[in-house]
XYZ file of C-alpha atoms in Angstrom:
546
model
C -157.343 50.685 -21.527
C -156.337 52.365 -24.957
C -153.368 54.392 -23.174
C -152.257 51.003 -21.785
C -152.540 49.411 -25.031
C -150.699 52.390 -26.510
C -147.669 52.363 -24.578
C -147.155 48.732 -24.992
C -146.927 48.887 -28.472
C -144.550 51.815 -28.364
C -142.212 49.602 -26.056
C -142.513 46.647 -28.826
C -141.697 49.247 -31.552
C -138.588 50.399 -29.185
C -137.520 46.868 -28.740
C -137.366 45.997 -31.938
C -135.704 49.465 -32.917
C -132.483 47.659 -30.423
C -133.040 44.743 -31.338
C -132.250 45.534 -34.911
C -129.094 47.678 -33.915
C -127.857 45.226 -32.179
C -128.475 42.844 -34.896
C -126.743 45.811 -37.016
C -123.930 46.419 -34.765
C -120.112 46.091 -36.044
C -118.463 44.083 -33.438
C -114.564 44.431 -32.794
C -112.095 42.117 -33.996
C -108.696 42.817 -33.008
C -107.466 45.583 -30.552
C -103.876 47.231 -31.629
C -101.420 48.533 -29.133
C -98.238 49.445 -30.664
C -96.099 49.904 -27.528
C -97.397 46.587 -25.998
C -96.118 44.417 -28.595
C -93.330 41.892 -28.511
C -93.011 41.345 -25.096
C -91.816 45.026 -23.571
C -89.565 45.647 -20.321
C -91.047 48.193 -19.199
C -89.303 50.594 -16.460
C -90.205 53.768 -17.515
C -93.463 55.930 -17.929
C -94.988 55.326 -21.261
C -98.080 56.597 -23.575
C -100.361 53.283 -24.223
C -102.402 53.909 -27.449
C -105.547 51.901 -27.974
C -107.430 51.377 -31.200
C -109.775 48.965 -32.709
C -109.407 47.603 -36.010
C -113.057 49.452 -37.146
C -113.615 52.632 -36.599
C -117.407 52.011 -37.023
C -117.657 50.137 -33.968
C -119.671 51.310 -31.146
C -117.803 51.210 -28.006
C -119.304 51.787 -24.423
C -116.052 51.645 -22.770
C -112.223 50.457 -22.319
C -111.030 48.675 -19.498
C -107.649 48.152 -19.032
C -106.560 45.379 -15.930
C -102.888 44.966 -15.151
C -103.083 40.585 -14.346
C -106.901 41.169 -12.767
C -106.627 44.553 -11.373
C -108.061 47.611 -12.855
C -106.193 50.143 -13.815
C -107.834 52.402 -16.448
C -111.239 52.816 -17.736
C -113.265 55.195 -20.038
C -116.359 55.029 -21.716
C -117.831 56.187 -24.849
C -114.961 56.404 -26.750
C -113.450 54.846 -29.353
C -109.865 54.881 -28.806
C -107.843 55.741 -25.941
C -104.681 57.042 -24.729
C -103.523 56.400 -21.200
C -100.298 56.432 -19.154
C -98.534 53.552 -17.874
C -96.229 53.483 -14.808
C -94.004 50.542 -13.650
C -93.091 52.147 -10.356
C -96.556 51.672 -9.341
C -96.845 48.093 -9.601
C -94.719 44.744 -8.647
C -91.557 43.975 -10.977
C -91.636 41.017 -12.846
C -93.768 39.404 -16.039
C -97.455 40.422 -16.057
C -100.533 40.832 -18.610
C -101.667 43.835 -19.698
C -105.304 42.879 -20.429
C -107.677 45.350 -22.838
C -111.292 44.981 -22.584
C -113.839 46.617 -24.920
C -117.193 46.849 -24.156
C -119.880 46.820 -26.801
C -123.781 48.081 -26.479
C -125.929 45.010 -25.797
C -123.348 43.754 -23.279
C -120.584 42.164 -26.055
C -116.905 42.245 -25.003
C -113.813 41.659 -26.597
C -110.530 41.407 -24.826
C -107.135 41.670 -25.739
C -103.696 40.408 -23.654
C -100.600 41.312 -23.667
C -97.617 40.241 -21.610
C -95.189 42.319 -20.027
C -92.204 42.710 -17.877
C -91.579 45.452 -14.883
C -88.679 46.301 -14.487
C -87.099 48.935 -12.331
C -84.476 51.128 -14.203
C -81.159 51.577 -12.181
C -78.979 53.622 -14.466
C -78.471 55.133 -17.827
C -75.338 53.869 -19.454
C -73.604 55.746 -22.114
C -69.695 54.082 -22.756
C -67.512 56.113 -25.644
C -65.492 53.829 -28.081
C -61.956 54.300 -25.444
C -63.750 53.681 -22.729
C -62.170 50.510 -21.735
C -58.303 49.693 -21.674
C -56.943 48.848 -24.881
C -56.058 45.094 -25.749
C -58.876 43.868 -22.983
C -61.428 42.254 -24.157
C -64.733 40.492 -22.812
C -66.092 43.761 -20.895
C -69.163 42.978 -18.682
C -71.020 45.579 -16.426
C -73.191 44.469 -13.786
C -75.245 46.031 -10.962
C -75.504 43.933 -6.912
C -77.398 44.742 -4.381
C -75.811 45.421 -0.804
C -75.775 41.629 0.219
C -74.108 41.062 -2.716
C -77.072 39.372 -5.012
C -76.850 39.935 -8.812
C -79.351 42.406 -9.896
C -78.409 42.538 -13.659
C -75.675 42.213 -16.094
C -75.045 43.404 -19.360
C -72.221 42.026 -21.576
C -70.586 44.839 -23.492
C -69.538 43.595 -27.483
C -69.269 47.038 -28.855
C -68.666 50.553 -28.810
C -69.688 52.928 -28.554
C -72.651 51.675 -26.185
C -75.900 53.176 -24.766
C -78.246 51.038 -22.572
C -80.297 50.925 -19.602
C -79.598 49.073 -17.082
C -82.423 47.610 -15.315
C -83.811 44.586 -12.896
C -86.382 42.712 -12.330
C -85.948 43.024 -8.677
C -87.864 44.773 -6.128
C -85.585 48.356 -5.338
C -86.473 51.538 -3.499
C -85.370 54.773 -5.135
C -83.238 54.914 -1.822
C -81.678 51.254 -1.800
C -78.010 51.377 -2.160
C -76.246 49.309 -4.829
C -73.517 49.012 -6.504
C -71.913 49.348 -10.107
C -69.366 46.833 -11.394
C -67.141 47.094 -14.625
C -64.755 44.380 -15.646
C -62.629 43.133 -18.415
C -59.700 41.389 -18.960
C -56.521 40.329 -20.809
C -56.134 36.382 -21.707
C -53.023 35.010 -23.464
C -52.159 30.902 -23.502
C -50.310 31.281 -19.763
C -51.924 34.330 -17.947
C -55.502 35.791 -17.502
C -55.388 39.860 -16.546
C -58.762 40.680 -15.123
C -59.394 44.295 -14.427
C -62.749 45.128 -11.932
C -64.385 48.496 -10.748
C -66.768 48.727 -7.998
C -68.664 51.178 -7.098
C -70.931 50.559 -4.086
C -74.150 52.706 -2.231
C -75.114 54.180 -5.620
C -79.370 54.681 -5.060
C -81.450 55.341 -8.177
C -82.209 58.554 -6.498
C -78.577 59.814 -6.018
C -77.291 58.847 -9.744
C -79.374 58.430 -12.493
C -76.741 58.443 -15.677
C -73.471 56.972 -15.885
C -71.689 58.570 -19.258
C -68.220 58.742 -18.316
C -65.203 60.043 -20.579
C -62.722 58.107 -21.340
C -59.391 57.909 -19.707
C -56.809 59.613 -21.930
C -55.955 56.691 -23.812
C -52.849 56.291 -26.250
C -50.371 54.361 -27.583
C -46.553 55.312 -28.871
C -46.976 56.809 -32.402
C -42.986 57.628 -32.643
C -39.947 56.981 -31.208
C -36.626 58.660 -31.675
C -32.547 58.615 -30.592
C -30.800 61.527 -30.389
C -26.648 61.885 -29.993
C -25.814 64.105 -26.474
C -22.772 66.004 -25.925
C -20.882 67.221 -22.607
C -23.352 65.172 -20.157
C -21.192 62.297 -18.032
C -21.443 60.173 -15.193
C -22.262 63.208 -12.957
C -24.187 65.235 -14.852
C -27.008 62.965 -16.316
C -30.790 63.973 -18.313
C -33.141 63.234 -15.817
C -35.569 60.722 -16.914
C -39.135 62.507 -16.765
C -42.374 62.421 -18.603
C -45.395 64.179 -19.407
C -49.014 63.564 -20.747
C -48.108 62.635 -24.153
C -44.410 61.442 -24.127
C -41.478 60.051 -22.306
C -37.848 59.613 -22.197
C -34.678 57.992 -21.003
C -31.025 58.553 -20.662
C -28.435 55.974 -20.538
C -25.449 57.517 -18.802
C -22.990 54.558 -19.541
C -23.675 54.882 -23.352
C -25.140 58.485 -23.144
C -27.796 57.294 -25.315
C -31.151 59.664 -25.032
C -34.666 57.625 -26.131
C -37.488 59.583 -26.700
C -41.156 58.036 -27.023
C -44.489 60.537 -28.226
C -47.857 59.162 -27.558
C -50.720 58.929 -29.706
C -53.955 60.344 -28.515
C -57.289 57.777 -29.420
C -59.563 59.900 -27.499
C -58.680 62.962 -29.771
C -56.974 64.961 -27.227
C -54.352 66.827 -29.458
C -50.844 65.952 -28.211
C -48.150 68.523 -26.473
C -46.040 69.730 -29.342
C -43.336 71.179 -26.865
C -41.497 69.134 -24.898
C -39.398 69.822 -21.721
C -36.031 68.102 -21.088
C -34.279 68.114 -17.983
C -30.733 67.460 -16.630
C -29.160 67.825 -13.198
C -26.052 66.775 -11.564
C -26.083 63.661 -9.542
C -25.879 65.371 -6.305
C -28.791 68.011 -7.249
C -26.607 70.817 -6.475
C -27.736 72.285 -10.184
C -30.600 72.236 -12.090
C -31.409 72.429 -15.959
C -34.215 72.159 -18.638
C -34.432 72.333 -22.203
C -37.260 72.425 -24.302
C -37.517 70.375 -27.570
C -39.938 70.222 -30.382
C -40.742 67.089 -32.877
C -39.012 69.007 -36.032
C -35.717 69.001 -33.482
C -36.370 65.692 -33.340
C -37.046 64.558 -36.414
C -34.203 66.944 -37.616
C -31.595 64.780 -35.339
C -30.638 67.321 -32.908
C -27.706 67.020 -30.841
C -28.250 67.557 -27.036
C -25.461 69.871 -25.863
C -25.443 70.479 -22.129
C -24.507 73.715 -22.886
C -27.878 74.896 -24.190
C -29.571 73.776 -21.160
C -30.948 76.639 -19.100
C -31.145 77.459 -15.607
C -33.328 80.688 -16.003
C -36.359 80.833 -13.608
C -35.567 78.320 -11.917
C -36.186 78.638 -8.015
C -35.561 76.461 -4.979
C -38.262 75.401 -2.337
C -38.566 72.710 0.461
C -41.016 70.861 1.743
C -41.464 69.659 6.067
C -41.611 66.106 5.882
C -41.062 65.199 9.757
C -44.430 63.184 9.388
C -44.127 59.542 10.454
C -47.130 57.513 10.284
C -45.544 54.637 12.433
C -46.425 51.454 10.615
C -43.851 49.002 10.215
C -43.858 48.763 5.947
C -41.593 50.518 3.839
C -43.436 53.310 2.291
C -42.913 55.975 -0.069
C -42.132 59.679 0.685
C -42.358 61.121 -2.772
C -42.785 65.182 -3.859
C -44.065 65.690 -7.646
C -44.666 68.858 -9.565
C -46.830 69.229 -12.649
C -46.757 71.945 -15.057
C -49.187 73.311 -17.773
C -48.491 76.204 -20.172
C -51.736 77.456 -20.835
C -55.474 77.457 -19.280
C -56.123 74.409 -22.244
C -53.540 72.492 -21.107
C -54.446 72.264 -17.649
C -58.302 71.765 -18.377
C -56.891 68.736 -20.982
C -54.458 67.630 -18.212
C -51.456 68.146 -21.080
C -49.023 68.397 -18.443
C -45.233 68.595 -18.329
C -43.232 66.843 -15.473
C -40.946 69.281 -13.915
C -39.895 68.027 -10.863
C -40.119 64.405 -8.658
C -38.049 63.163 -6.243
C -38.202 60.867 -3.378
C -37.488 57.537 -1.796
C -38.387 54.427 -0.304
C -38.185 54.470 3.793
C -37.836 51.345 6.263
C -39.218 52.849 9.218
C -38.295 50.225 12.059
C -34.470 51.585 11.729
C -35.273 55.502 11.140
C -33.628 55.019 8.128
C -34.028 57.901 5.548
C -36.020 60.132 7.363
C -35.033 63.329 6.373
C -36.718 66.745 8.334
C -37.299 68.635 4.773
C -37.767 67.606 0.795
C -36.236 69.594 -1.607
C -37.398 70.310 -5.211
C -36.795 73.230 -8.171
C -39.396 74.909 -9.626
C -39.504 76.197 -12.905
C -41.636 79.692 -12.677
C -42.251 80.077 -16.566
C -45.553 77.613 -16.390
C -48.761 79.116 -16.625
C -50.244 76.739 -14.152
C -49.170 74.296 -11.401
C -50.058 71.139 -9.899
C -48.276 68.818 -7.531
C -48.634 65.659 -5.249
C -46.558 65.015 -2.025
C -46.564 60.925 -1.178
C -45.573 60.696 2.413
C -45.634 57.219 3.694
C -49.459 56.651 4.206
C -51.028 60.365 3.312
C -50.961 61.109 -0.122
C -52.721 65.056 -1.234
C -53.014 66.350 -4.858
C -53.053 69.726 -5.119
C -53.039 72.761 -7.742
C -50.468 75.216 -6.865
C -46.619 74.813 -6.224
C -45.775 72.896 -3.329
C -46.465 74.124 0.579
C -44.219 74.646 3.423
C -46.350 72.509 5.439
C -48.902 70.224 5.059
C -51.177 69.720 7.925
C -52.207 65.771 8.005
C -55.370 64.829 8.823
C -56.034 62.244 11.709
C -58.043 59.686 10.068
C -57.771 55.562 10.337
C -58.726 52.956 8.572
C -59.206 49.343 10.103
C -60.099 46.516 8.362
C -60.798 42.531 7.523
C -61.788 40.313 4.692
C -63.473 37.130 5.782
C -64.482 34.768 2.521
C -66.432 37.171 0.949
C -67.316 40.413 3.433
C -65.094 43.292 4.704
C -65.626 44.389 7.739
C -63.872 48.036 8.537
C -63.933 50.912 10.750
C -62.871 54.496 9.938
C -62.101 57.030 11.889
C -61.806 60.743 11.664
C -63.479 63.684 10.054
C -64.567 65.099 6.638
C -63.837 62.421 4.950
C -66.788 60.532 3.234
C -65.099 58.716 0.243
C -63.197 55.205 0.940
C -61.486 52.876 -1.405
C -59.954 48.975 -1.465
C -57.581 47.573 -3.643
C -57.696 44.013 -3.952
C -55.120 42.236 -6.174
C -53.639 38.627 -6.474
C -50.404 40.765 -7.028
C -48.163 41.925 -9.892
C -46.608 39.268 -12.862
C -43.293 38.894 -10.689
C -45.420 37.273 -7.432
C -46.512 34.303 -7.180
C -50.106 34.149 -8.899
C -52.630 31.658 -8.269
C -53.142 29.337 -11.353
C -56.465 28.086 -12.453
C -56.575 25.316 -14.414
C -52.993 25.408 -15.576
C -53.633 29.682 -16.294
C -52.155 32.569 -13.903
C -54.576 34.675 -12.799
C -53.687 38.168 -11.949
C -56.530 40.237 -11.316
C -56.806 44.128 -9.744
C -60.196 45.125 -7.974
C -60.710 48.908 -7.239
C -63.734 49.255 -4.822
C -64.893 52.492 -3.896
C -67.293 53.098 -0.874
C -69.020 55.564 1.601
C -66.607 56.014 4.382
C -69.458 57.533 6.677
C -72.201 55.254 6.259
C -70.604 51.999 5.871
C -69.157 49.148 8.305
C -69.279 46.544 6.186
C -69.202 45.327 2.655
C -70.563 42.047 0.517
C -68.742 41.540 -2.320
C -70.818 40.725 -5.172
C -71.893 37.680 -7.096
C -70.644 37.340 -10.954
C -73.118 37.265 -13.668
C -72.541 33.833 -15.274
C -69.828 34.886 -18.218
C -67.435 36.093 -15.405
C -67.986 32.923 -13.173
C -66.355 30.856 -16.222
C -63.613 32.997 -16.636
C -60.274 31.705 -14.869
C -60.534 34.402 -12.274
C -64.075 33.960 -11.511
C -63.320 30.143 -10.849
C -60.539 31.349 -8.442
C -63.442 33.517 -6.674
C -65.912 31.089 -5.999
C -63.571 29.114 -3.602
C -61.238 31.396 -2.811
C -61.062 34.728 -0.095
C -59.531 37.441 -1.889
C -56.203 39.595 -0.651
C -56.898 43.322 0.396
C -53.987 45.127 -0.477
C -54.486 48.468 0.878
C -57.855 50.723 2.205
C -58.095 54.085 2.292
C -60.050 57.222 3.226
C -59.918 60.564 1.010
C -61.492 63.558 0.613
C -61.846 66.689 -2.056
C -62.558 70.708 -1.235
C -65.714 71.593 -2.628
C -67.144 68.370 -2.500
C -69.201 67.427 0.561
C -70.561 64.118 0.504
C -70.477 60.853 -1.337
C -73.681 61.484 -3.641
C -71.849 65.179 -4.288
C -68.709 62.754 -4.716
C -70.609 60.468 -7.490
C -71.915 63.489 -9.571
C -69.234 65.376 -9.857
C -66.493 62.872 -10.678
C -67.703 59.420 -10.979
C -70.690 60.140 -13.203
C -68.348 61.221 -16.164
C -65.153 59.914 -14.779
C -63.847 63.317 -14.317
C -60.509 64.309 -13.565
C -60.473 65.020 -9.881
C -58.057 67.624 -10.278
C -59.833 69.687 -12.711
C -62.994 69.291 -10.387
C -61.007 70.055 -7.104
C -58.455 71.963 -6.216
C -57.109 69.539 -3.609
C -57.405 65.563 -2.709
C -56.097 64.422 0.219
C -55.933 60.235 1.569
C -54.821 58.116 4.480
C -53.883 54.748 3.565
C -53.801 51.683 5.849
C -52.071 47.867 4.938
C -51.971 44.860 6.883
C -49.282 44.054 5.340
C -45.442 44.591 6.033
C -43.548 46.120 3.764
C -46.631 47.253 1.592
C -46.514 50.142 -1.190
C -49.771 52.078 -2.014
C -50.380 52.714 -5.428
C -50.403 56.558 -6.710
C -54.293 56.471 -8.438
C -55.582 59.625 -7.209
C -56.772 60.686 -11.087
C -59.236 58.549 -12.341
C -61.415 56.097 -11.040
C -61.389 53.971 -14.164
C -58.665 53.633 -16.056
């Protein structure tokens, strides 16, 4: 009986002992999470720190619940650090709810609402990024049937974002990337749009392209010529960084020097070329800006024919569509290892001409052209009718076409297309309401000329959705014309480059930071395809956005 009345007591003595630390016991006020304030998007992994506004307060454990699911828990601590990850849970808003357990059973709770996102690229734009004198520059990311993932309206520059949705995407899910500005005066809107389509978050992650070598004249000049006439003329040419023209009525010679805004520093040499009419002699003559800004008078006689050296090209290649097409042969010089890497090139040679196939008219079996041997390096391009190859190097004997083809229909807003043919993997669409001497379509009493460049996966895709506009574009002139309107496929085409195997190699390696494909590659090569009669294909083989 004593024991029993012992042990009693020693539980009421216990009690009490509790009773009074509870009674004792600093409760918790307020819970602070730094990194959960204001609302976040989350679409990355991130640290979540916990802590409670007294440190003297006894804590059994943490819970933290994602809506009313448990994701983290600890006990008998009294702060906590714990990693979050969006990819594990459902995009779209959500509470992040904190729970802190007391002794004695007391619990305080904390929320804090969120949205999951799921990151689709890292965007880094320089200050030249976009052409000069357009304005109103929105990017946006689609999904494959077209549906607006997210949009971001770009008011400055230089510009560094994510770019993320609140959709539900695999790693794996193809999408594209869309860039467009444009151009508005009182009478015409100029919209300029780049697509990029079956970009996964798994094949490209960042998107920090250079800018296109962007200028604008910083000097013009007239120089007085001597002994040139109406057969033997200057040969209008031009390089990376200047231009001219010869007027062989008034022998007047214009020269124009380019300003470089992306600080690429400017040629300071500058070759000059005459011929006679009928090409039967060749010669070049290489000016500086003191010779221009000292007046100098250009004599034919100081023109020089030294290493100069002929060559031909086979050109016997018909493609047999009915269009008038070009068959053009350029050559590209650079006079040092910089210069090429820079793409400060010199025009040395171009020639060509328009053909109309359906009479045989102007088909000749070989292309001329004179090559100047004192360059340090060489690049050229040979147009013929619907191939088109870039190349470093002089010029080839001949060129062995590939046999690829390129079928294909626009109906409202889906192109359908086959290709045909091997190693190619890269495809493209240009899609225009024409040039300012067409007739444009006019929105609400506006022209609208507009250029689309849409580049694709020539292996794995049949079809493509164009996308939906975020709503700034759909109240542009242009994106009224789109919403009821089928737009015009000018040409399609399928290309390759040597060295680069596939589409996600293709992405990397030149779209990612809008590389020069010739300084990646040492050849391109295309087949083109119109529906149209009489349809030119445009020469944009260098970059993707210009």
């Amino acid at each position: 009986m004593k024991k029993a009345v012992m042990a009693i007591v020693a539980l009421l003595i216990l009690y009490s002992c509790d009773e009074d630390k509870i009674e004792d016991q600093v409760f918790i006020e307020n819970i602070d999470s730094t990194a959960l304030l204001n609302n976040p998007i989350l679409y990355e992994p991130i640290d979540i720190n916990v802590s409670f506004d007294n440190p003297d307060a006894e804590v059994e454990a943490i819970n933290v619940f994602l809506d009313d699911q448990l994701i983290f828990n600890k006990n008998g601590v009294k702060s906590l650090s714990f990693r979050f990850e969006p990819e594990k849970y459902s995009p779209g808003e959500a509470i992040v709810k904190i729970e802190a357990v007391q002794p004695g059973g007391n619990t305080f709770m904390k929320d804090y609402p969120i949205i999951i996102h799921r990151k689709l690229l890292q965007i880094d734009l320089d200050s030249n990024f976009f052409r000069t004198g357009y304005g109103d520059h929105v990017l946006f990311a689609s999904a494959a049937d077209g549906f607006l993932l997210a949009s971001k309206t770009i008011e400055t520059l230089p510009n560094s974002f994510t770019l993320t949705t609140d959709q539900e995407i695999s790693k794996d899910t193809p999408f594209y990337l869309n860039m467009a500005s444009r151009f508005v005066t009182n009478d015409i809107e100029i919209v300029s749009i780049k697509s990029v389509d079956d970009l996964t978050r798994s094949s490209l992650d960042k998107f920090a392209p250079k800018s296109p070598r962007r200028g604008d004249v910083g000097q013009q000049w007239n120089l007085v010529t001597t002994g040139f006439n109406e057969n033997i003329l200057i040969v209008g040419r031009n390089g990376a960084d200047y231009s001219y023209g010869y007027d062989h009525v008034d022998f007047d010679f214009s020269f124009s020097k380019w300003v470089n805004f992306n600080g690429i520093e400017p040629a300071d040499e500058f070759y000059i070329q005459s011929a006679h009419r009928d090409g039967t002699e060749q010669g070049y003559k290489w000016i500086t800006e003191d010779d221009l800004n000292n007046g100098i008078i250009l004599d034919v006689a100081d023109f020089s024919s030294e290493n100069l050296v002929e060559g031909e090209v086979d050109v016997t290649y018909v493609d047999d569509f009915e269009n008038g097409h070009d068959r053009r042969l350029g050559i590209y010089g650079y006079l040092s290892d910089e210069d090429f890497w820079t793409n400060t090139y010199h025009n040395i040679w171009l020639s060509g001409f328009r053909t109309l196939q359906s009479p045989n008219m102007f088909i000749r079996p070989t292309e001329d052209y004179v090559l100047n041997t004192s360059f340090h390096h060489y690049a050229h391009f040979l147009f013929l009718e619907d191939y088109l190859t870039v190349r470093r190097g002089t010029p080839l004997t001949n060129y062995s076409i590939p046999d690829w083809q390129l079928d294909f229909e626009i109906t409202g807003k889906e192109i359908t297309f086959n290709s045909v043919g091997t190693d190619h993997y890269v495809g493209k669409f240009w899609i225009s309401s024409g040039n300012v001497t067409d007739e444009l379509p006019v929105v609400e009493g506006k022209k609208v000329l507009y250029e689309w460049d849409i580049c694709f996966n020539s292996v794995k895709k049949e079809s493509l959705k164009l996308p939906e506009f975020p709503d700034t574009m759909k109240n542009w002139s242009f994106g009224k014309f789109y919403e009821t309107n089928t737009p015009e496929i000018k040409w399609g085409r399928v290309e390759r480059y040597e060295g680069i195997l596939d589409y996600v190699q293709y992405l990397n390696t030149i779209i990612k930071e809008n590389n020069d494909p010739l300084q990646v590659s040492p050849l391109f090569e295309a087949k083109f395809r119109s529906n149209e009669e009489y349809s030119s294909f445009n020469f944009d083989m260098n970059n993707f956005f210009n």
